PDB file of C-alpha atoms and ligand atoms in Angstrom:
ATOM      1  CA  MET A  11       0.000   0.000   0.000  1.00  0.00           C
ATOM      2  CA  HIS A  12       1.178   3.524  -0.790  1.00  0.00           C
ATOM      3  CA  PRO A  13       2.174   5.234   2.508  1.00  0.00           C
ATOM      4  CA  ILE A  14       0.490   8.641   2.006  1.00  0.00           C
ATOM      5  CA  GLN A  15      -2.304   8.498  -0.525  1.00  0.00           C
ATOM      6  CA  ILE A  16      -4.259  11.157   1.346  1.00  0.00           C
ATOM      7  CA  LEU A  17      -2.821  14.195   3.105  1.00  0.00           C
ATOM      8  CA  ILE A  18      -5.170  15.882   5.569  1.00  0.00           C
ATOM      9  CA  LEU A  19      -4.348  19.402   6.695  1.00  0.00           C
ATOM     10  CA  GLY A  20      -5.675  19.252  10.233  1.00  0.00           C
ATOM     11  CA  GLY A  21      -5.963  21.054  13.543  1.00  0.00           C
ATOM     12  CA  THR A  22      -9.738  20.708  13.879  1.00  0.00           C
ATOM     13  CA  SER A  23     -12.274  18.257  15.273  1.00  0.00           C
ATOM     14  CA  GLU A  24     -13.442  17.575  11.680  1.00  0.00           C
ATOM     15  CA  ALA A  25      -9.910  16.527  10.683  1.00  0.00           C
ATOM     16  CA  ALA A  26      -9.723  14.271  13.746  1.00  0.00           C
ATOM     17  CA  ALA A  27     -13.114  12.752  12.860  1.00  0.00           C
ATOM     18  CA  LEU A  28     -11.887  12.014   9.327  1.00  0.00           C
ATOM     19  CA  ALA A  29      -8.715  10.473  10.772  1.00  0.00           C
ATOM     20  CA  ARG A  30     -10.871   8.188  12.917  1.00  0.00           C
ATOM     21  CA  LEU A  31     -12.854   7.099   9.854  1.00  0.00           C
ATOM     22  CA  LEU A  32      -9.618   6.319   8.000  1.00  0.00           C
ATOM     23  CA  ALA A  33      -7.842   4.662  10.932  1.00  0.00           C
ATOM     24  CA  GLY A  34      -9.198   1.181  10.378  1.00  0.00           C
ATOM     25  CA  ARG A  35      -8.803   1.271   6.587  1.00  0.00           C
ATOM     26  CA  THR A  36      -5.981  -0.913   5.303  1.00  0.00           C
ATOM     27  CA  ASP A  37      -6.804   0.126   1.717  1.00  0.00           C
ATOM     28  CA  ILE A  38      -6.192   3.879   2.205  1.00  0.00           C
ATOM     29  CA  GLY A  39      -2.928   5.328   3.480  1.00  0.00           C
ATOM     30  CA  ALA A  40      -3.517   8.687   5.138  1.00  0.00           C
ATOM     31  CA  MET A  41      -1.429  11.199   7.033  1.00  0.00           C
ATOM     32  CA  ILE A  42      -2.553  14.235   8.988  1.00  0.00           C
ATOM     33  CA  SER A  43      -0.527  17.446   9.137  1.00  0.00           C
ATOM     34  CA  LEU A  44      -0.559  19.827  12.093  1.00  0.00           C
ATOM     35  CA  ALA A  45       0.927  23.316  12.277  1.00  0.00           C
ATOM     36  CA  GLY A  46       2.385  22.726  15.745  1.00  0.00           C
ATOM     37  CA  ARG A  47       0.530  25.590  17.443  1.00  0.00           C
ATOM     38  CA  THR A  48      -0.889  23.440  20.264  1.00  0.00           C
ATOM     39  CA  LYS A  49       1.626  22.167  22.822  1.00  0.00           C
ATOM     40  CA  ASN A  50      -0.154  18.873  23.498  1.00  0.00           C
ATOM     41  CA  PRO A  51      -2.328  18.025  20.516  1.00  0.00           C
ATOM     42  CA  ALA A  52      -5.045  15.457  21.108  1.00  0.00           C
ATOM     43  CA  PRO A  53      -3.797  11.963  20.123  1.00  0.00           C
ATOM     44  CA  LEU A  54      -4.552  10.967  16.523  1.00  0.00           C
ATOM     45  CA  PRO A  55      -5.288   7.450  15.253  1.00  0.00           C
ATOM     46  CA  ILE A  56      -3.291   7.814  11.993  1.00  0.00           C
ATOM     47  CA  PRO A  57       0.311   8.903  11.279  1.00  0.00           C
ATOM     48  CA  HIS A  58       0.945  12.614  11.554  1.00  0.00           C
ATOM     49  CA  ARG A  59       3.599  15.199  10.814  1.00  0.00           C
ATOM     50  CA  ILE A  60       4.048  18.587  12.526  1.00  0.00           C
ATOM     51  CA  GLY A  61       5.174  21.969  11.176  1.00  0.00           C
ATOM     52  CA  GLY A  62       4.812  24.217   8.146  1.00  0.00           C
ATOM     53  CA  PHE A  63       5.744  23.035   4.646  1.00  0.00           C
ATOM     54  CA  GLY A  64       7.402  26.291   3.609  1.00  0.00           C
ATOM     55  CA  GLY A  65       4.606  28.000   1.685  1.00  0.00           C
ATOM     56  CA  PRO A  66       2.681  26.672  -1.314  1.00  0.00           C
ATOM     57  CA  GLU A  67       5.888  25.585  -3.073  1.00  0.00           C
ATOM     58  CA  GLY A  68       6.904  23.533  -0.046  1.00  0.00           C
ATOM     59  CA  LEU A  69       3.511  21.879   0.128  1.00  0.00           C
ATOM     60  CA  ALA A  70       3.536  21.179  -3.633  1.00  0.00           C
ATOM     61  CA  ALA A  71       6.988  19.585  -3.254  1.00  0.00           C
ATOM     62  CA  PHE A  72       5.737  17.434  -0.343  1.00  0.00           C
ATOM     63  CA  LEU A  73       2.765  16.272  -2.436  1.00  0.00           C
ATOM     64  CA  ALA A  74       5.043  15.370  -5.345  1.00  0.00           C
ATOM     65  CA  GLU A  75       7.752  13.657  -3.256  1.00  0.00           C
ATOM     66  CA  ASN A  76       5.228  11.498  -1.470  1.00  0.00           C
ATOM     67  CA  ARG A  77       3.091  10.947  -4.582  1.00  0.00           C
ATOM     68  CA  VAL A  78       0.002  12.073  -2.665  1.00  0.00           C
ATOM     69  CA  ALA A  79      -3.187  11.255  -4.586  1.00  0.00           C
ATOM     70  CA  ALA A  80      -5.536  13.736  -2.902  1.00  0.00           C
ATOM     71  CA  LEU A  81      -5.380  16.624  -0.453  1.00  0.00           C
ATOM     72  CA  VAL A  82      -8.039  17.430   2.131  1.00  0.00           C
ATOM     73  CA  ASP A  83      -7.918  20.894   3.681  1.00  0.00           C
ATOM     74  CA  ALA A  84      -9.595  20.334   7.028  1.00  0.00           C
ATOM     75  CA  THR A  85      -7.984  23.342   8.723  1.00  0.00           C
ATOM     76  CA  HIS A  86      -9.939  25.803  10.831  1.00  0.00           C
ATOM     77  CA  PRO A  87     -12.061  28.340   8.903  1.00  0.00           C
ATOM     78  CA  PHE A  88      -9.749  31.081  10.243  1.00  0.00           C
ATOM     79  CA  ALA A  89      -6.562  29.358   9.016  1.00  0.00           C
ATOM     80  CA  ASP A  90      -6.834  31.302   5.750  1.00  0.00           C
ATOM     81  CA  ARG A  91      -3.134  31.285   4.876  1.00  0.00           C
ATOM     82  CA  MET A  92      -2.929  27.513   4.968  1.00  0.00           C
ATOM     83  CA  SER A  93      -6.138  27.227   2.936  1.00  0.00           C
ATOM     84  CA  ALA A  94      -4.752  29.610   0.302  1.00  0.00           C
ATOM     85  CA  ASN A  95      -1.520  27.587   0.240  1.00  0.00           C
ATOM     86  CA  ALA A  96      -3.523  24.391  -0.269  1.00  0.00           C
ATOM     87  CA  VAL A  97      -5.307  25.892  -3.283  1.00  0.00           C
ATOM     88  CA  ALA A  98      -2.035  27.088  -4.812  1.00  0.00           C
ATOM     89  CA  ALA A  99      -0.176  23.812  -4.131  1.00  0.00           C
ATOM     90  CA  ALA A 100      -3.020  21.726  -5.552  1.00  0.00           C
ATOM     91  CA  ARG A 101      -2.959  23.863  -8.691  1.00  0.00           C
ATOM     92  CA  MET A 102       0.848  23.553  -9.007  1.00  0.00           C
ATOM     93  CA  SER A 103       0.937  19.812  -8.464  1.00  0.00           C
ATOM     94  CA  GLY A 104      -2.360  18.788 -10.107  1.00  0.00           C
ATOM     95  CA  VAL A 105      -3.420  16.983  -6.917  1.00  0.00           C
ATOM     96  CA  PRO A 106      -7.206  17.127  -6.356  1.00  0.00           C
ATOM     97  CA  LEU A 107      -8.243  19.239  -3.346  1.00  0.00           C
ATOM     98  CA  LEU A 108     -11.278  19.021  -1.107  1.00  0.00           C
ATOM     99  CA  ALA A 109     -12.105  21.441   1.704  1.00  0.00           C
ATOM    100  CA  LEU A 110     -13.718  19.938   4.800  1.00  0.00           C
ATOM    101  CA  ARG A 111     -15.169  22.985   6.499  1.00  0.00           C
ATOM    102  CA  ARG A 112     -17.970  23.355   9.001  1.00  0.00           C
ATOM    103  CA  PRO A 113     -20.629  25.888   8.011  1.00  0.00           C
ATOM    104  CA  ALA A 114     -20.593  29.251   9.799  1.00  0.00           C
ATOM    105  CA  TRP A 115     -23.096  29.848  12.606  1.00  0.00           C
ATOM    106  CA  GLN A 116     -26.192  31.780  11.528  1.00  0.00           C
ATOM    107  CA  ALA A 117     -27.938  34.270  13.808  1.00  0.00           C
ATOM    108  CA  GLN A 118     -31.243  33.127  15.281  1.00  0.00           C
ATOM    109  CA  ALA A 119     -34.114  35.061  16.877  1.00  0.00           C
ATOM    110  CA  GLY A 120     -32.840  36.384  20.203  1.00  0.00           C
ATOM    111  CA  ASP A 121     -29.190  36.591  19.165  1.00  0.00           C
ATOM    112  CA  ARG A 122     -27.596  40.015  19.734  1.00  0.00           C
ATOM    113  CA  TRP A 123     -24.620  39.776  17.370  1.00  0.00           C
ATOM    114  CA  THR A 124     -22.251  42.440  16.134  1.00  0.00           C
ATOM    115  CA  GLU A 125     -20.181  40.976  13.312  1.00  0.00           C
ATOM    116  CA  VAL A 126     -16.706  42.435  12.853  1.00  0.00           C
ATOM    117  CA  ALA A 127     -13.783  41.836  10.484  1.00  0.00           C
ATOM    118  CA  ASP A 128     -10.986  41.244  12.996  1.00  0.00           C
ATOM    119  CA  ALA A 129      -9.801  41.492  16.596  1.00  0.00           C
ATOM    120  CA  GLU A 130      -9.052  45.233  16.304  1.00  0.00           C
ATOM    121  CA  ALA A 131     -12.627  45.856  15.171  1.00  0.00           C
ATOM    122  CA  ALA A 132     -13.867  43.710  18.075  1.00  0.00           C
ATOM    123  CA  VAL A 133     -11.914  45.916  20.489  1.00  0.00           C
ATOM    124  CA  ALA A 134     -13.531  49.005  18.944  1.00  0.00           C
ATOM    125  CA  ALA A 135     -16.970  47.400  19.206  1.00  0.00           C
ATOM    126  CA  LEU A 136     -16.485  46.796  22.946  1.00  0.00           C
ATOM    127  CA  GLY A 137     -16.403  50.582  23.413  1.00  0.00           C
ATOM    128  CA  ALA A 138     -14.786  52.763  26.059  1.00  0.00           C
ATOM    129  CA  ARG A 139     -16.965  51.854  29.073  1.00  0.00           C
ATOM    130  CA  PRO A 140     -15.367  49.060  31.142  1.00  0.00           C
ATOM    131  CA  ARG A 141     -17.176  45.757  30.623  1.00  0.00           C
ATOM    132  CA  ARG A 142     -16.789  42.175  31.771  1.00  0.00           C
ATOM    133  CA  VAL A 143     -15.924  40.237  28.621  1.00  0.00           C
ATOM    134  CA  PHE A 144     -15.783  36.516  27.891  1.00  0.00           C
ATOM    135  CA  LEU A 145     -12.974  36.269  25.309  1.00  0.00           C
ATOM    136  CA  THR A 146     -12.562  33.023  23.358  1.00  0.00           C
ATOM    137  CA  THR A 147     -10.943  34.154  20.117  1.00  0.00           C
ATOM    138  CA  GLY A 148      -7.808  32.099  20.743  1.00  0.00           C
ATOM    139  CA  ARG A 149      -4.481  33.221  22.153  1.00  0.00           C
ATOM    140  CA  LEU A 150      -3.088  34.497  18.848  1.00  0.00           C
ATOM    141  CA  GLU A 151      -5.769  37.216  18.676  1.00  0.00           C
ATOM    142  CA  LEU A 152      -5.194  38.282  22.283  1.00  0.00           C
ATOM    143  CA  PRO A 153      -2.582  41.052  21.751  1.00  0.00           C
ATOM    144  CA  ALA A 154      -5.243  43.300  20.152  1.00  0.00           C
ATOM    145  CA  PHE A 155      -7.170  43.357  23.441  1.00  0.00           C
ATOM    146  CA  LEU A 156      -4.159  44.682  25.375  1.00  0.00           C
ATOM    147  CA  ALA A 157      -5.113  48.026  23.774  1.00  0.00           C
ATOM    148  CA  ALA A 158      -8.346  48.077  25.817  1.00  0.00           C
ATOM    149  CA  PRO A 159      -7.155  47.376  29.387  1.00  0.00           C
ATOM    150  CA  GLN A 160     -10.234  49.006  30.967  1.00  0.00           C
ATOM    151  CA  HIS A 161     -12.248  45.815  30.425  1.00  0.00           C
ATOM    152  CA  PHE A 162     -12.111  42.673  32.546  1.00  0.00           C
ATOM    153  CA  TYR A 163     -11.478  39.625  30.337  1.00  0.00           C
ATOM    154  CA  LEU A 164     -12.347  36.055  31.141  1.00  0.00           C
ATOM    155  CA  VAL A 165      -9.920  34.488  28.658  1.00  0.00           C
ATOM    156  CA  ARG A 166     -10.338  30.878  27.602  1.00  0.00           C
ATOM    157  CA  SER A 167      -7.792  29.170  25.357  1.00  0.00           C
ATOM    158  CA  VAL A 168      -6.151  25.786  24.821  1.00  0.00           C
ATOM    159  CA  ASP A 169      -2.613  27.040  25.545  1.00  0.00           C
ATOM    160  CA  ALA A 170      -1.619  30.000  27.719  1.00  0.00           C
ATOM    161  CA  PRO A 171      -1.229  33.321  25.859  1.00  0.00           C
ATOM    162  CA  GLU A 172       2.106  35.112  26.095  1.00  0.00           C
ATOM    163  CA  ALA A 173       0.569  38.197  27.726  1.00  0.00           C
ATOM    164  CA  LEU A 174      -2.766  38.786  29.404  1.00  0.00           C
ATOM    165  CA  PRO A 175      -4.625  42.089  29.847  1.00  0.00           C
ATOM    166  CA  PRO A 176      -4.168  43.508  33.387  1.00  0.00           C
ATOM    167  CA  LEU A 177      -7.746  42.734  34.445  1.00  0.00           C
ATOM    168  CA  SER A 178      -8.239  39.133  33.424  1.00  0.00           C
ATOM    169  CA  ARG A 179      -8.653  35.535  34.459  1.00  0.00           C
ATOM    170  CA  LEU A 180      -7.353  32.677  32.330  1.00  0.00           C
ATOM    171  CA  ILE A 181      -9.109  29.369  31.850  1.00  0.00           C
ATOM    172  CA  LEU A 182      -7.109  26.726  29.981  1.00  0.00           C
ATOM    173  CA  ALA A 183      -9.541  24.294  28.402  1.00  0.00           C
ATOM    174  CA  ARG A 184     -10.299  22.429  25.200  1.00  0.00           C
ATOM    175  CA  GLY A 185     -13.927  21.998  24.039  1.00  0.00           C
ATOM    176  CA  PRO A 186     -16.559  20.729  23.686  1.00  0.00           C
ATOM    177  CA  PHE A 187     -18.377  23.061  26.073  1.00  0.00           C
ATOM    178  CA  ALA A 188     -22.042  22.477  26.983  1.00  0.00           C
ATOM    179  CA  GLU A 189     -24.589  25.306  26.901  1.00  0.00           C
ATOM    180  CA  ASP A 190     -25.606  24.871  30.560  1.00  0.00           C
ATOM    181  CA  ASP A 191     -21.981  25.005  31.723  1.00  0.00           C
ATOM    182  CA  GLU A 192     -21.319  28.097  29.594  1.00  0.00           C
ATOM    183  CA  CYS A 193     -24.419  29.756  31.078  1.00  0.00           C
ATOM    184  CA  ALA A 194     -23.305  28.987  34.634  1.00  0.00           C
ATOM    185  CA  LEU A 195     -19.767  30.250  33.920  1.00  0.00           C
ATOM    186  CA  MET A 196     -20.971  33.515  32.391  1.00  0.00           C
ATOM    187  CA  GLN A 197     -23.369  34.140  35.277  1.00  0.00           C
ATOM    188  CA  ALA A 198     -20.764  33.338  37.937  1.00  0.00           C
ATOM    189  CA  GLU A 199     -18.286  35.745  36.266  1.00  0.00           C
ATOM    190  CA  GLY A 200     -20.869  38.511  35.706  1.00  0.00           C
ATOM    191  CA  ILE A 201     -20.134  38.494  31.965  1.00  0.00           C
ATOM    192  CA  GLU A 202     -21.640  41.389  29.971  1.00  0.00           C
ATOM    193  CA  ALA A 203     -20.367  40.597  26.463  1.00  0.00           C
ATOM    194  CA  VAL A 204     -18.887  37.647  24.573  1.00  0.00           C
ATOM    195  CA  VAL A 205     -16.148  38.046  21.952  1.00  0.00           C
ATOM    196  CA  THR A 206     -15.498  35.053  19.726  1.00  0.00           C
ATOM    197  CA  LYS A 207     -14.837  33.825  16.206  1.00  0.00           C
ATOM    198  CA  ASN A 208     -17.574  32.484  13.949  1.00  0.00           C
ATOM    199  CA  SER A 209     -15.931  29.071  14.037  1.00  0.00           C
ATOM    200  CA  GLY A 210     -19.102  27.083  13.303  1.00  0.00           C
ATOM    201  CA  GLY A 211     -19.665  23.500  14.440  1.00  0.00           C
ATOM    202  CA  THR A 212     -21.170  22.162  17.620  1.00  0.00           C
ATOM    203  CA  ALA A 213     -18.176  21.884  19.988  1.00  0.00           C
ATOM    204  CA  THR A 214     -18.049  25.575  20.888  1.00  0.00           C
ATOM    205  CA  TYR A 215     -21.612  26.629  20.051  1.00  0.00           C
ATOM    206  CA  GLY A 216     -22.613  26.397  23.739  1.00  0.00           C
ATOM    207  CA  LYS A 217     -21.411  29.939  24.478  1.00  0.00           C
ATOM    208  CA  ILE A 218     -23.494  31.336  21.588  1.00  0.00           C
ATOM    209  CA  ALA A 219     -26.624  29.565  22.833  1.00  0.00           C
ATOM    210  CA  ALA A 220     -25.843  30.584  26.424  1.00  0.00           C
ATOM    211  CA  ALA A 221     -25.410  34.243  25.426  1.00  0.00           C
ATOM    212  CA  ARG A 222     -28.786  34.106  23.658  1.00  0.00           C
ATOM    213  CA  ARG A 223     -30.381  32.580  26.769  1.00  0.00           C
ATOM    214  CA  LEU A 224     -28.876  35.274  28.989  1.00  0.00           C
ATOM    215  CA  GLY A 225     -29.663  38.100  26.517  1.00  0.00           C
ATOM    216  CA  LEU A 226     -25.965  39.010  26.219  1.00  0.00           C
ATOM    217  CA  PRO A 227     -24.367  40.718  23.205  1.00  0.00           C
ATOM    218  CA  VAL A 228     -21.868  38.712  21.148  1.00  0.00           C
ATOM    219  CA  ILE A 229     -19.118  40.347  19.101  1.00  0.00           C
ATOM    220  CA  LEU A 230     -18.375  37.832  16.405  1.00  0.00           C
ATOM    221  CA  LEU A 231     -15.272  37.825  14.216  1.00  0.00           C
ATOM    222  CA  ARG A 232     -16.384  37.176  10.657  1.00  0.00           C
ATOM    223  CA  ARG A 233     -14.622  34.400   8.714  1.00  0.00           C
ATOM    224  CA  PRO A 234     -11.866  35.439   6.354  1.00  0.00           C
ATOM    225  CA  ALA A 235     -12.710  35.017   2.675  1.00  0.00           C
ATOM    226  CA  VAL A 236     -11.145  31.928   1.112  1.00  0.00           C
ATOM    227  CA  ALA A 237     -10.949  30.742  -2.499  1.00  0.00           C
ATOM    228  CA  GLU A 238     -13.866  28.648  -3.698  1.00  0.00           C
ATOM    229  CA  VAL A 239     -13.011  24.962  -3.792  1.00  0.00           C
ATOM    230  CA  GLU A 240     -15.098  21.817  -3.665  1.00  0.00           C
ATOM    231  CA  THR A 241     -16.285  21.775  -0.054  1.00  0.00           C
ATOM    232  CA  VAL A 242     -18.043  19.335   2.258  1.00  0.00           C
ATOM    233  CA  SER A 243     -19.012  19.853   5.879  1.00  0.00           C
ATOM    234  CA  THR A 244     -18.742  16.371   7.401  1.00  0.00           C
ATOM    235  CA  ALA A 245     -16.009  13.764   7.748  1.00  0.00           C
ATOM    236  CA  GLU A 246     -18.335  11.155   6.208  1.00  0.00           C
ATOM    237  CA  GLU A 247     -18.740  13.244   3.049  1.00  0.00           C
ATOM    238  CA  ALA A 248     -14.975  13.716   2.897  1.00  0.00           C
ATOM    239  CA  LEU A 249     -14.481   9.942   3.167  1.00  0.00           C
ATOM    240  CA  ALA A 250     -16.881   9.375   0.258  1.00  0.00           C
ATOM    241  CA  TRP A 251     -14.871  11.892  -1.830  1.00  0.00           C
ATOM    242  CA  ILE A 252     -11.616  10.125  -0.873  1.00  0.00           C
ATOM    243  CA  GLU A 253     -13.023   6.713  -1.777  1.00  0.00           C
ATOM    244  CA  ARG A 254     -13.786   7.996  -5.267  1.00  0.00           C
ATOM    245  CA  ARG A 255     -10.134   8.986  -5.702  1.00  0.00           C
ATOM    246  CA  VAL A 256      -8.077   6.043  -4.419  1.00  0.00           C
TER     247      VAL A 256
HETATM  248  P1  LIG B 318      -2.547  30.012   9.081  1.00  0.00           P
HETATM  249  O1  LIG B 318      -2.331  31.382   9.611  1.00  0.00           O
HETATM  250  O2  LIG B 318      -3.532  29.827   7.990  1.00  0.00           O
HETATM  251  O3  LIG B 318      -1.177  29.362   8.572  1.00  0.00           O
HETATM  252  C1  LIG B 318       0.084  29.905   8.867  1.00  0.00           C
HETATM  253  C2  LIG B 318       1.134  28.895   8.481  1.00  0.00           C
HETATM  254  O4  LIG B 318       1.146  27.813   9.393  1.00  0.00           O
HETATM  255  C3  LIG B 318       0.911  28.268   7.127  1.00  0.00           C
HETATM  256  O5  LIG B 318       1.383  29.100   6.100  1.00  0.00           O
HETATM  257  C4  LIG B 318       1.670  26.961   7.270  1.00  0.00           C
HETATM  258  O6  LIG B 318       3.077  27.179   7.160  1.00  0.00           O
HETATM  259  C5  LIG B 318       1.414  26.591   8.707  1.00  0.00           C
HETATM  260  N1  LIG B 318       0.274  25.703   8.867  1.00  0.00           N
HETATM  261  C6  LIG B 318      -1.014  26.015   9.160  1.00  0.00           C
HETATM  262  N2  LIG B 318      -1.772  24.928   9.274  1.00  0.00           N
HETATM  263  C7  LIG B 318      -0.961  23.871   9.031  1.00  0.00           C
HETATM  264  C8  LIG B 318      -1.146  22.473   9.020  1.00  0.00           C
HETATM  265  N3  LIG B 318      -2.348  21.908   9.291  1.00  0.00           N
HETATM  266  N4  LIG B 318      -0.064  21.690   8.731  1.00  0.00           N
HETATM  267  C9  LIG B 318       1.152  22.234   8.484  1.00  0.00           C
HETATM  268  N5  LIG B 318       1.385  23.547   8.493  1.00  0.00           N
HETATM  269  C10 LIG B 318       0.356  24.365   8.772  1.00  0.00           C
HETATM  270  O7  LIG B 318      -2.904  29.015  10.284  1.00  0.00           O
HETATM  271  P2  LIG B 318      -3.394  29.337  11.788  1.00  0.00           P
HETATM  272  O8  LIG B 318      -4.651  30.126  11.731  1.00  0.00           O
HETATM  273  O9  LIG B 318      -2.239  29.831  12.577  1.00  0.00           O
HETATM  274  O10 LIG B 318      -3.766  27.863  12.246  1.00  0.00           O
HETATM  275  C11 LIG B 318      -2.754  26.928  12.525  1.00  0.00           C
HETATM  276  C12 LIG B 318      -3.387  25.590  12.839  1.00  0.00           C
HETATM  277  O11 LIG B 318      -4.278  25.714  13.937  1.00  0.00           O
HETATM  278  C13 LIG B 318      -4.175  24.996  11.689  1.00  0.00           C
HETATM  279  O12 LIG B 318      -3.871  23.628  11.614  1.00  0.00           O
HETATM  280  C14 LIG B 318      -5.627  25.218  12.080  1.00  0.00           C
HETATM  281  O13 LIG B 318      -6.467  24.203  11.592  1.00  0.00           O
HETATM  282  C15 LIG B 318      -5.534  25.211  13.602  1.00  0.00           C
HETATM  283  N6  LIG B 318      -6.538  26.070  14.252  1.00  0.00           N
HETATM  284  C16 LIG B 318      -6.597  27.382  13.941  1.00  0.00           C
HETATM  285  C17 LIG B 318      -7.556  28.182  14.563  1.00  0.00           C
HETATM  286  C18 LIG B 318      -7.690  29.629  14.242  1.00  0.00           C
HETATM  287  O14 LIG B 318      -8.568  30.280  14.828  1.00  0.00           O
HETATM  288  N7  LIG B 318      -6.892  30.178  13.334  1.00  0.00           N
HETATM  289  C19 LIG B 318      -8.438  27.605  15.505  1.00  0.00           C
HETATM  290  C20 LIG B 318      -8.331  26.248  15.794  1.00  0.00           C
HETATM  291  C21 LIG B 318      -7.382  25.483  15.160  1.00  0.00           C
HETATM  292  P3  LIG B 318       3.854  26.951   5.776  1.00  0.00           P
HETATM  293  O15 LIG B 318       3.462  28.080   4.894  1.00  0.00           O
HETATM  294  O16 LIG B 318       5.294  26.952   6.195  1.00  0.00           O
HETATM  295  O17 LIG B 318       3.406  25.622   5.219  1.00  0.00           O
END
């Protein structure tokens, strides 16, 4: 069997779900690639590699060297550089590309959302008056909030950020998070606003539902625009696409 027929660009629960579907398959060789951002990534049931490829050219070279038959971009919807690299590398190497991407959350009746382009715009949307903010944008977006130290931030991330705003409390945790628990946490911390990314999916939707239940405003970072490629939203659909190609 060919060692890497399928390369999955991972770092998401969807990529892990696809890896689980492929784990028992002796007829499909698959490898998952991680950026190396998380110190202790959750264990994966298929071989993996860690670290950047060196831009689109590096990824194209990896695909060629390993004679990869198909590429699945299952990175996070906010990992727009990697997704752009995947499109370019697939074009350069002629390897078919599928995006496995969860749909964005859509506002429902009762939601009080302000959608913004980036972390700086989220800071502006918080305003000047000190507020108690639940901040779950991920540690890489955190530096922008240092510019608004008047707010208290309940920061939740997988790994510790390098610097925290002066008024803050850090919770290190990895989802999924249930709506009832999110509600209890926000009430206990006296949260007045939630700032998060429109990641989509179910694992972190609890805070959105909890904010709706509590009538709290949510400042939501809009997804970056990515090139249009063939896209599915579940690991099962991705497996069906893979099966058609190997
Ligand atoms: P990014 O800004 O789109 O990518 C920056 C660089 O990191 C890429 O150019 C690539 O380096 C490398 N890289 C990214 N994903 C990779 C992967 N799966 N395998 C190998 N190299 C990768 O990415 P990011 O937003 O920092 O996200 C990094 C990782 O964290 C991704 O795997 C993503 O799925 C995961 N993640 C991101 C977020 C988020 O909010 N951004 C949330 C949860 C999980 P080279 O150019 O050298 O190849």
